[in-house]
Short mmCIF file of C-alpha atoms in Angstrom, two decimals:
data_model
loop_
_atom_site.label_atom_id
_atom_site.label_comp_id
_atom_site.label_asym_id
_atom_site.label_seq_id
_atom_site.Cartn_x
_atom_site.Cartn_y
_atom_site.Cartn_z
CA MET A 16 141.19 144.03 136.55
CA ASP A 17 145.01 144.04 136.26
CA SER A 18 146.99 141.92 133.81
CA ALA A 19 147.72 139.09 136.24
CA GLU A 20 144.08 138.77 137.26
CA ASP A 21 142.95 138.87 133.64
CA VAL A 22 145.36 136.08 132.66
CA SER A 23 144.37 134.01 135.70
CA CYS A 24 140.67 134.41 134.92
CA LYS A 25 141.13 133.45 131.25
CA ARG A 26 143.31 130.49 132.20
CA GLU A 27 140.62 129.20 134.54
CA LYS A 28 138.08 129.58 131.74
CA LEU A 29 140.26 127.45 129.44
CA GLU A 30 140.57 124.73 132.09
CA HIS A 31 136.78 124.36 131.96
CA CYS A 32 136.82 123.94 128.16
CA PRO A 33 138.48 120.56 127.39
CA LEU A 34 139.20 119.22 123.90
CA GLY A 35 135.96 118.87 122.00
CA SER A 36 134.22 121.65 123.91
CA GLY A 37 132.35 124.11 121.70
CA ASP A 38 133.76 127.01 123.71
CA ARG A 39 137.40 125.92 123.53
CA PHE A 40 138.28 128.17 120.58
CA ASP A 41 137.06 131.28 122.41
CA ALA A 42 138.86 130.22 125.59
CA LEU A 43 142.15 129.67 123.76
CA PHE A 44 141.82 132.94 121.87
CA ASP A 45 140.91 134.99 124.95
CA LEU A 46 143.82 133.65 127.02
CA ALA A 47 146.22 134.30 124.13
CA GLU A 48 144.99 137.88 123.88
CA ALA A 49 145.34 138.41 127.64
CA LEU A 50 148.91 137.11 127.56
CA CYS A 51 149.78 139.27 124.56
CA LYS A 52 148.33 142.30 126.32
CA ARG A 53 150.43 141.53 129.40
CA PHE A 54 153.52 141.12 127.22
CA LYS A 55 153.02 144.59 125.76
CA LYS A 56 152.92 145.95 129.29
CA GLU A 57 155.59 143.86 131.05
CA ARG A 58 157.71 142.65 128.07
CA GLN A 59 158.08 139.08 129.39
CA ILE A 60 158.89 136.82 126.45
CA ASP A 61 157.31 133.76 128.13
CA ASP A 62 153.92 135.45 127.90
CA LEU A 63 154.39 136.04 124.18
CA ASN A 64 155.61 132.50 123.54
CA GLU A 65 152.56 131.07 125.28
CA ALA A 66 150.24 133.42 123.41
CA ILE A 67 151.69 132.20 120.11
CA THR A 68 151.20 128.56 121.11
CA LEU A 69 147.60 129.23 122.15
CA HIS A 70 146.84 131.08 118.91
CA ARG A 71 148.25 128.13 116.94
CA ASN A 72 146.00 125.77 118.89
CA ALA A 73 142.99 128.01 118.27
CA LEU A 74 143.79 128.17 114.56
CA GLU A 75 143.73 124.38 114.34
CA LEU A 76 140.10 124.52 115.48
CA ARG A 77 139.26 126.80 112.56
CA PRO A 78 140.35 125.00 109.36
CA VAL A 79 140.19 126.78 106.01
CA ASP A 80 136.77 125.30 105.16
CA ASN A 81 135.30 126.43 108.48
CA ASP A 82 133.88 129.81 109.49
CA LYS A 83 136.39 132.05 107.71
CA TYR A 84 135.77 135.10 109.86
CA ASP A 85 136.92 133.26 112.98
CA ARG A 86 139.90 131.91 111.06
CA SER A 87 140.86 135.36 109.79
CA LEU A 88 140.79 136.62 113.38
CA SER A 89 143.15 133.89 114.53
CA THR A 90 145.54 134.26 111.59
CA ASN A 91 145.67 138.01 112.06
CA GLU A 92 146.33 137.88 115.82
CA LEU A 93 148.91 135.11 115.45
CA ALA A 94 150.69 137.22 112.82
CA ILE A 95 150.71 140.18 115.22
CA CYS A 96 152.22 138.10 118.03
CA LEU A 97 154.90 136.72 115.69
CA SER A 98 155.80 140.24 114.58
CA TYR A 99 156.13 141.27 118.25
CA ARG A 100 158.48 138.35 118.82
CA TYR A 101 160.46 139.30 115.73
CA ASP A 102 160.85 142.82 117.11
CA LYS A 103 162.00 141.34 120.42
CA LEU A 104 164.28 138.52 119.25
CA GLY A 105 164.95 139.21 115.55
CA ALA A 106 164.21 135.68 114.27
CA ALA A 107 163.63 135.91 110.51
CA ASP A 108 161.38 132.83 110.54
CA ASP A 109 158.91 134.64 112.78
CA LEU A 110 158.69 137.53 110.35
CA GLU A 111 158.26 135.28 107.32
CA GLU A 112 155.47 133.36 109.04
CA ALA A 113 153.81 136.60 110.11
CA ILE A 114 153.80 137.76 106.48
CA THR A 115 152.37 134.44 105.26
CA LEU A 116 149.62 134.55 107.89
CA GLY A 117 148.98 138.19 107.13
CA ARG A 118 148.39 137.39 103.47
CA GLU A 119 145.97 134.62 104.44
CA ALA A 120 144.07 136.91 106.80
CA LEU A 121 143.82 139.54 104.07
CA ALA A 122 142.47 136.98 101.59
CA LEU A 123 139.80 136.05 104.13
CA ARG A 124 138.82 139.71 104.47
CA PRO A 125 137.72 140.89 101.01
CA LEU A 126 136.52 144.39 100.14
CA GLY A 127 133.66 145.30 102.44
CA HIS A 128 134.94 143.26 105.38
CA PRO A 129 135.00 145.48 108.52
CA ARG A 130 138.51 144.36 109.49
CA ARG A 131 140.13 144.54 106.06
CA SER A 132 141.86 147.85 106.82
CA ALA A 133 143.50 146.31 109.91
CA SER A 134 144.84 143.36 107.90
CA LEU A 135 146.18 145.72 105.23
CA ASN A 136 147.90 147.81 107.88
CA ASN A 137 149.41 144.84 109.73
CA LEU A 138 150.74 143.19 106.57
CA ALA A 139 152.22 146.51 105.45
CA GLY A 140 154.04 146.78 108.78
CA ASN A 141 155.60 143.34 108.43
CA LEU A 142 156.70 144.01 104.87
CA ARG A 143 158.23 147.26 106.11
CA ARG A 144 160.18 145.29 108.72
CA LYS A 145 161.40 142.92 106.01
CA PHE A 146 162.45 145.83 103.80
CA VAL A 147 164.48 147.29 106.66
CA LYS A 148 166.32 143.97 106.97
CA GLN A 149 166.67 142.88 103.34
CA SER A 150 166.25 146.11 101.32
CA SER A 151 164.07 144.49 98.68
CA ILE A 152 162.36 147.21 96.62
CA CYS A 153 159.41 144.86 96.02
CA ASP A 154 158.73 144.66 99.76
CA PHE A 155 158.91 148.44 100.05
CA GLU A 156 156.54 149.05 97.14
CA GLU A 157 154.03 146.51 98.43
CA ALA A 158 154.20 147.94 101.96
CA VAL A 159 153.44 151.43 100.63
CA GLN A 160 150.64 150.12 98.40
CA LEU A 161 149.00 148.25 101.29
CA SER A 162 149.38 151.23 103.63
CA ARG A 163 147.67 153.50 101.11
CA ALA A 164 144.85 150.99 100.69
CA SER A 165 144.40 150.83 104.47
CA LEU A 166 144.33 154.63 104.69
CA GLU A 167 141.67 154.85 101.99
CA LEU A 168 139.45 152.57 104.09
CA ARG A 169 139.93 154.88 107.07
CA PRO A 170 138.78 158.32 105.89
CA THR A 171 138.80 161.48 107.98
CA GLY A 172 136.87 160.81 111.17
CA HIS A 173 137.64 157.09 111.31
CA PRO A 174 138.87 156.15 114.81
CA ASP A 175 141.84 154.17 113.43
CA ARG A 176 142.95 156.62 110.76
CA ARG A 177 145.95 157.60 112.87
CA LEU A 178 147.29 154.03 112.74
CA SER A 179 147.24 153.92 108.93
CA ILE A 180 148.79 157.38 108.70
CA ARG A 181 151.60 156.27 111.00
CA GLN A 182 152.21 153.08 109.01
CA LEU A 183 152.41 154.88 105.68
CA ALA A 184 154.60 157.64 107.13
CA LEU A 185 157.01 155.07 108.59
CA CYS A 186 157.20 153.19 105.28
CA LEU A 187 157.94 156.38 103.35
CA ALA A 188 160.50 157.63 105.88
CA ILE A 189 162.38 154.34 105.78
CA GLY A 190 162.12 154.40 102.00
CA TYR A 191 163.81 157.80 102.04
CA ASP A 192 166.56 156.49 104.33
CA LYS A 193 167.33 153.59 102.04
CA LEU A 194 166.47 154.95 98.58
CA GLY A 195 167.01 158.70 99.01
CA VAL A 196 163.78 159.72 97.27
CA VAL A 197 162.98 163.20 98.61
CA ASP A 198 159.28 162.90 97.69
CA HIS A 199 159.00 160.03 100.17
CA LEU A 200 160.30 162.24 102.98
CA GLU A 201 158.06 165.17 102.08
CA GLU A 202 154.96 162.97 102.02
CA ALA A 203 155.96 161.37 105.32
CA MET A 204 156.19 164.86 106.85
CA LEU A 205 152.72 165.78 105.58
CA LEU A 206 151.31 162.59 107.06
CA GLY A 207 153.09 163.25 110.35
CA ARG A 208 151.48 166.68 110.59
CA GLU A 209 148.06 165.15 110.03
CA ALA A 210 148.74 162.50 112.66
CA LEU A 211 149.66 165.23 115.14
CA GLN A 212 146.30 166.93 114.58
CA LEU A 213 144.63 163.64 115.51
CA CYS A 214 146.61 163.47 118.77
CA PRO A 215 145.95 166.67 120.75
CA PRO A 216 147.71 167.37 124.08
CA GLY A 217 146.83 164.64 126.54
CA HIS A 218 146.41 161.93 123.89
CA ARG A 219 148.29 158.80 124.95
CA HIS A 220 150.03 158.47 121.56
CA ARG A 221 150.93 162.14 121.12
CA SER A 222 154.52 161.74 122.33
CA MET A 223 155.19 158.95 119.82
CA VAL A 224 153.67 160.97 116.96
CA LEU A 225 155.72 164.01 117.91
CA TYR A 226 158.90 161.95 118.08
CA ASN A 227 158.32 160.39 114.65
CA LEU A 228 157.63 163.81 113.19
CA ALA A 229 160.73 165.23 114.88
CA CYS A 230 162.83 162.46 113.31
CA GLY A 231 161.40 163.52 109.97
CA PHE A 232 162.55 167.06 110.62
CA GLY A 233 165.97 165.67 111.49
CA ARG A 234 166.15 163.94 108.10
CA MET A 235 164.99 167.12 106.39
CA PHE A 236 167.66 169.27 108.02
CA GLN A 237 170.42 166.79 107.23
CA ARG A 238 169.74 167.05 103.50
CA GLN A 239 169.61 170.86 103.30
CA PRO A 240 172.42 172.23 101.09
CA ASP A 241 171.63 175.95 101.48
CA MET A 242 173.20 176.67 104.88
CA PRO A 243 176.66 178.18 105.47
CA GLY A 244 179.34 175.80 106.68
CA PHE A 245 179.43 176.22 110.46
CA HIS A 246 175.68 176.79 110.79
CA ARG A 247 174.96 173.77 108.62
CA ALA A 248 177.27 171.58 110.72
CA TYR A 249 175.56 172.75 113.91
CA VAL A 250 172.05 172.12 112.55
CA HIS A 251 173.13 168.68 111.31
CA TYR A 252 174.53 167.92 114.76
CA ARG A 253 171.23 168.88 116.40
CA ALA A 254 169.26 166.90 113.80
CA ALA A 255 171.34 163.80 114.53
CA LEU A 256 170.67 164.16 118.27
CA VAL A 257 166.92 164.20 117.60
CA ALA A 258 167.16 160.80 115.92
CA ASP A 259 169.39 159.32 118.64
CA PRO A 260 169.22 161.35 121.87
CA THR A 261 170.97 160.26 125.05
CA THR A 262 168.66 162.15 127.44
CA LYS A 263 165.31 163.95 127.37
CA THR A 264 167.15 167.18 128.14
CA GLU A 265 169.33 166.72 125.06
CA LEU A 266 166.30 165.88 122.90
CA ALA A 267 164.34 168.91 124.11
CA SER A 268 167.32 171.20 123.54
CA SER A 269 167.89 169.89 120.02
CA LEU A 270 164.22 170.19 119.09
CA PHE A 271 164.14 173.76 120.32
CA GLU A 272 167.31 174.69 118.44
CA LEU A 273 165.85 173.29 115.21
CA ALA A 274 162.63 175.23 115.88
CA ARG A 275 164.66 178.43 116.24
CA HIS A 276 166.41 177.71 112.96
CA LEU A 277 163.04 177.36 111.22
CA TRP A 278 161.81 180.55 112.88
CA ASP A 279 164.88 182.43 111.63
CA ARG A 280 164.27 181.12 108.12
CA PHE A 281 160.58 182.07 108.32
CA GLN A 282 161.55 185.63 109.19
CA LYS A 283 163.74 185.79 106.09
CA GLN A 284 161.56 183.92 103.59
CA ALA A 285 158.03 184.18 105.09
CA THR A 286 157.27 180.54 104.23
CA MET A 287 154.36 179.51 106.43
CA THR A 288 155.35 175.85 106.51
CA ASP A 289 158.56 176.91 108.29
CA LEU A 290 156.46 178.65 110.95
CA ASP A 291 154.15 175.62 111.25
CA ASP A 292 157.13 173.32 111.66
CA ALA A 293 158.82 175.62 114.17
CA ILE A 294 155.64 175.49 116.26
CA CYS A 295 155.55 171.69 116.03
CA LEU A 296 159.15 171.23 117.19
CA ALA A 297 158.97 173.87 119.92
CA THR A 298 155.74 172.29 121.19
CA TYR A 299 157.37 168.87 121.50
CA ALA A 300 160.39 170.39 123.24
CA LEU A 301 158.12 172.18 125.71
CA GLU A 302 156.05 169.09 126.45
CA LEU A 303 159.23 167.18 127.27
CA ARG A 304 160.36 169.98 129.57
CA LEU A 305 157.05 170.34 131.38
CA LEU A 306 156.92 166.59 131.97
CA SER A 307 160.30 166.92 133.72
CA SER A 308 159.27 169.84 135.93
CA GLY A 309 161.46 168.54 138.77
CA ASP A 310 164.59 169.00 136.65
CA SER A 311 165.95 172.55 137.13
CA ILE A 312 167.77 172.49 133.77
CA MET A 313 164.62 171.47 131.94
CA LEU A 314 162.60 174.10 133.81
CA ASP A 315 165.05 176.87 132.89
CA GLY A 316 164.75 175.84 129.25
CA ALA A 317 160.96 175.83 129.51
CA VAL A 318 160.84 179.58 130.15
CA ASP A 319 162.66 180.44 126.91
CA ASN A 320 160.66 177.73 125.17
CA ILE A 321 157.31 179.20 126.27
CA CYS A 322 158.31 182.74 125.30
CA ALA A 323 159.41 181.66 121.84
CA LEU A 324 156.44 179.36 121.23
CA SER A 325 153.90 181.98 122.33
CA ASN A 326 155.55 184.43 119.92
CA TYR A 327 155.35 181.89 117.07
CA HIS A 328 151.66 181.27 117.73
CA MET A 329 150.92 184.99 117.98
CA VAL A 330 152.60 185.68 114.63
CA ARG A 331 150.60 182.85 113.06
CA PHE A 332 147.41 184.23 114.61
CA GLN A 333 148.16 187.66 113.18
CA THR A 334 148.73 186.06 109.76
CA ARG A 335 145.89 183.52 109.56
CA HIS A 336 143.50 184.97 112.17
CA GLU A 337 142.63 181.52 113.50
CA ILE A 338 141.47 181.69 117.12
CA VAL A 339 143.13 178.35 117.91
CA ASP A 340 146.54 180.07 117.87
CA LEU A 341 145.39 182.77 120.28
CA ASN A 342 144.01 180.05 122.55
CA GLU A 343 147.44 178.39 122.53
CA VAL A 344 149.11 181.67 123.45
CA ILE A 345 146.77 182.01 126.43
CA THR A 346 147.51 178.43 127.52
CA LEU A 347 151.24 179.11 127.28
CA HIS A 348 150.95 182.27 129.37
CA ARG A 349 149.08 180.27 132.02
CA HIS A 350 152.02 177.84 132.08
CA MET A 351 154.34 180.81 132.54
CA LEU A 352 152.33 182.00 135.54
CA GLN A 353 152.78 178.59 137.14
CA ILE A 354 156.54 178.83 136.59
CA CYS A 355 156.57 182.39 138.01
CA PRO A 356 154.57 182.15 141.29
CA SER A 357 154.03 184.93 143.82
CA GLY A 358 157.31 186.65 144.64
CA HIS A 359 158.93 185.86 141.28
CA PRO A 360 160.49 189.00 139.70
CA ASN A 361 158.79 188.33 136.35
CA ARG A 362 155.30 187.66 137.71
CA ALA A 363 153.97 191.18 136.96
CA SER A 364 154.93 190.94 133.29
CA CYS A 365 153.41 187.44 133.09
CA LEU A 366 150.14 188.72 134.53
CA HIS A 367 150.13 191.65 132.10
CA ASP A 368 150.85 189.43 129.06
CA LEU A 369 148.06 187.00 129.93
CA ALA A 370 145.62 189.87 130.52
CA HIS A 371 146.54 191.36 127.14
CA CYS A 372 145.85 188.05 125.36
CA LEU A 373 142.53 187.53 127.13
CA ALA A 374 141.43 191.04 126.15
CA ASN A 375 142.51 190.29 122.59
CA ARG A 376 140.39 187.13 122.58
CA PHE A 377 137.46 189.13 123.96
CA ARG A 378 137.72 191.42 120.95
CA GLN A 379 137.55 188.38 118.66
CA GLN A 380 134.92 186.41 120.55
CA PRO A 381 133.20 188.51 123.24
CA ALA A 382 133.00 186.50 126.45
CA ALA A 383 132.57 188.36 129.72
CA ALA A 384 134.72 185.85 131.61
CA ASP A 385 137.79 186.71 129.48
CA LEU A 386 137.40 190.45 130.06
CA ASP A 387 136.73 190.01 133.78
CA GLU A 388 139.88 187.89 134.11
CA ALA A 389 141.91 190.42 132.11
CA VAL A 390 140.86 193.17 134.50
CA SER A 391 141.67 191.06 137.56
CA LEU A 392 145.10 190.06 136.22
CA GLU A 393 146.03 193.62 135.29
CA GLN A 394 144.99 194.85 138.75
CA GLU A 395 147.20 192.18 140.33
CA ALA A 396 150.09 193.20 138.06
CA MET A 397 149.75 196.86 139.11
CA GLN A 398 149.95 195.87 142.77
CA LEU A 399 153.40 194.35 142.07
CA LEU A 400 154.69 197.41 140.21
CA VAL A 401 155.95 200.74 141.50
CA HIS A 402 153.92 203.85 140.72
CA GLY A 403 155.76 205.94 138.14
CA ASP A 404 157.66 203.06 136.52
CA PRO A 405 157.08 202.65 132.76
CA GLU A 406 155.63 199.17 133.32
CA TYR A 407 153.16 200.58 135.84
CA ASP A 408 151.97 203.23 133.38
CA VAL A 409 151.50 200.60 130.65
CA SER A 410 149.44 198.41 132.99
CA ARG A 411 147.36 201.38 134.12
CA ARG A 412 146.54 202.35 130.52
CA CYS A 413 145.63 198.76 129.68
CA LEU A 414 143.44 198.43 132.75
CA THR A 415 141.62 201.62 131.83
CA ALA A 416 141.04 200.29 128.32
CA TYR A 417 139.72 196.96 129.64
CA LEU A 418 137.31 198.71 132.00
CA GLN A 419 136.06 200.90 129.16
CA MET A 420 135.43 197.77 127.09
CA LYS A 421 132.90 196.71 129.72
CA PHE A 422 130.59 199.54 128.84
#
């Protein structure tokens, strides 16, 4: 059912629940939720205004001395709608009312209530919004405290843990922007890395998590004092573009340049967090480029991006010996094969590289399918090479080794 049909259905339900009907509260609430959902999709302010009115009407049917769980639901959802309208229109009264309602909802959801973590998280978000506007340290401290409390109620494995991580990370990042406390930024980065682990490729919120984490890297680079003048200015320029890009191409390019800077520093200092962060930024850059596969500029950048990222993962695999990195290298080489179809001058080397990685994984975790594919890919690579060329001899030796591994 699409948004319009859902709203129409819920509106018809309300029409059959006149004043005094025992089902009127549910009908009001359900229509308000359908309108709010449509607002989030279509961004029509009339839908949000009506949702707010309906939530107010529903709340009147649940006075304080009535079933407090129903009342907490209405206060919480009304607060959420008001915060959406504040984000859209910027009316301070909406934000203040959202905070007041959020406090009431939290009071109605004591320790042990299944929705307490959601109320903590929502109230923290509204206090964060207020801190952004008014810069009151009390609002910031309470927002952080509530975010931490919400996170504690959503331990590892909880389906909504990502939401509390994001809220706390946003609070701390904004706290760094306004107060300059480096510890806030470092903790926000740690939280962002955890959030990314909870949003693997294909997750609908992965892009948002990557962007927030990339903005954190931008802040980190802008405060670094240990770079020479020109290089520092260039890195600062790229960091600023991450926070406020004009195009996806510009964002992908800036992310990749920052990843290369971290890679260079890793090679000098061997700090594993630099390698981890280089992988994170290069991954985001690549995902942006692959999503824009019709753009020739983005596609050209994707080739260098894949080569660099596969190298980063391979170095981390050789250091930590975690198979997940080798799996990523194999996935990246498969992407490269798609970019270099039959007839492409680099296809033979792509086939060889993928075969080499599959054979490597076979050595770690023997699976006949990996070795069979490695043999097939190397045979295809040899067919594209000229007998006597150095590349041909390398492929022939590798193919011989793979065939020997079968026995």
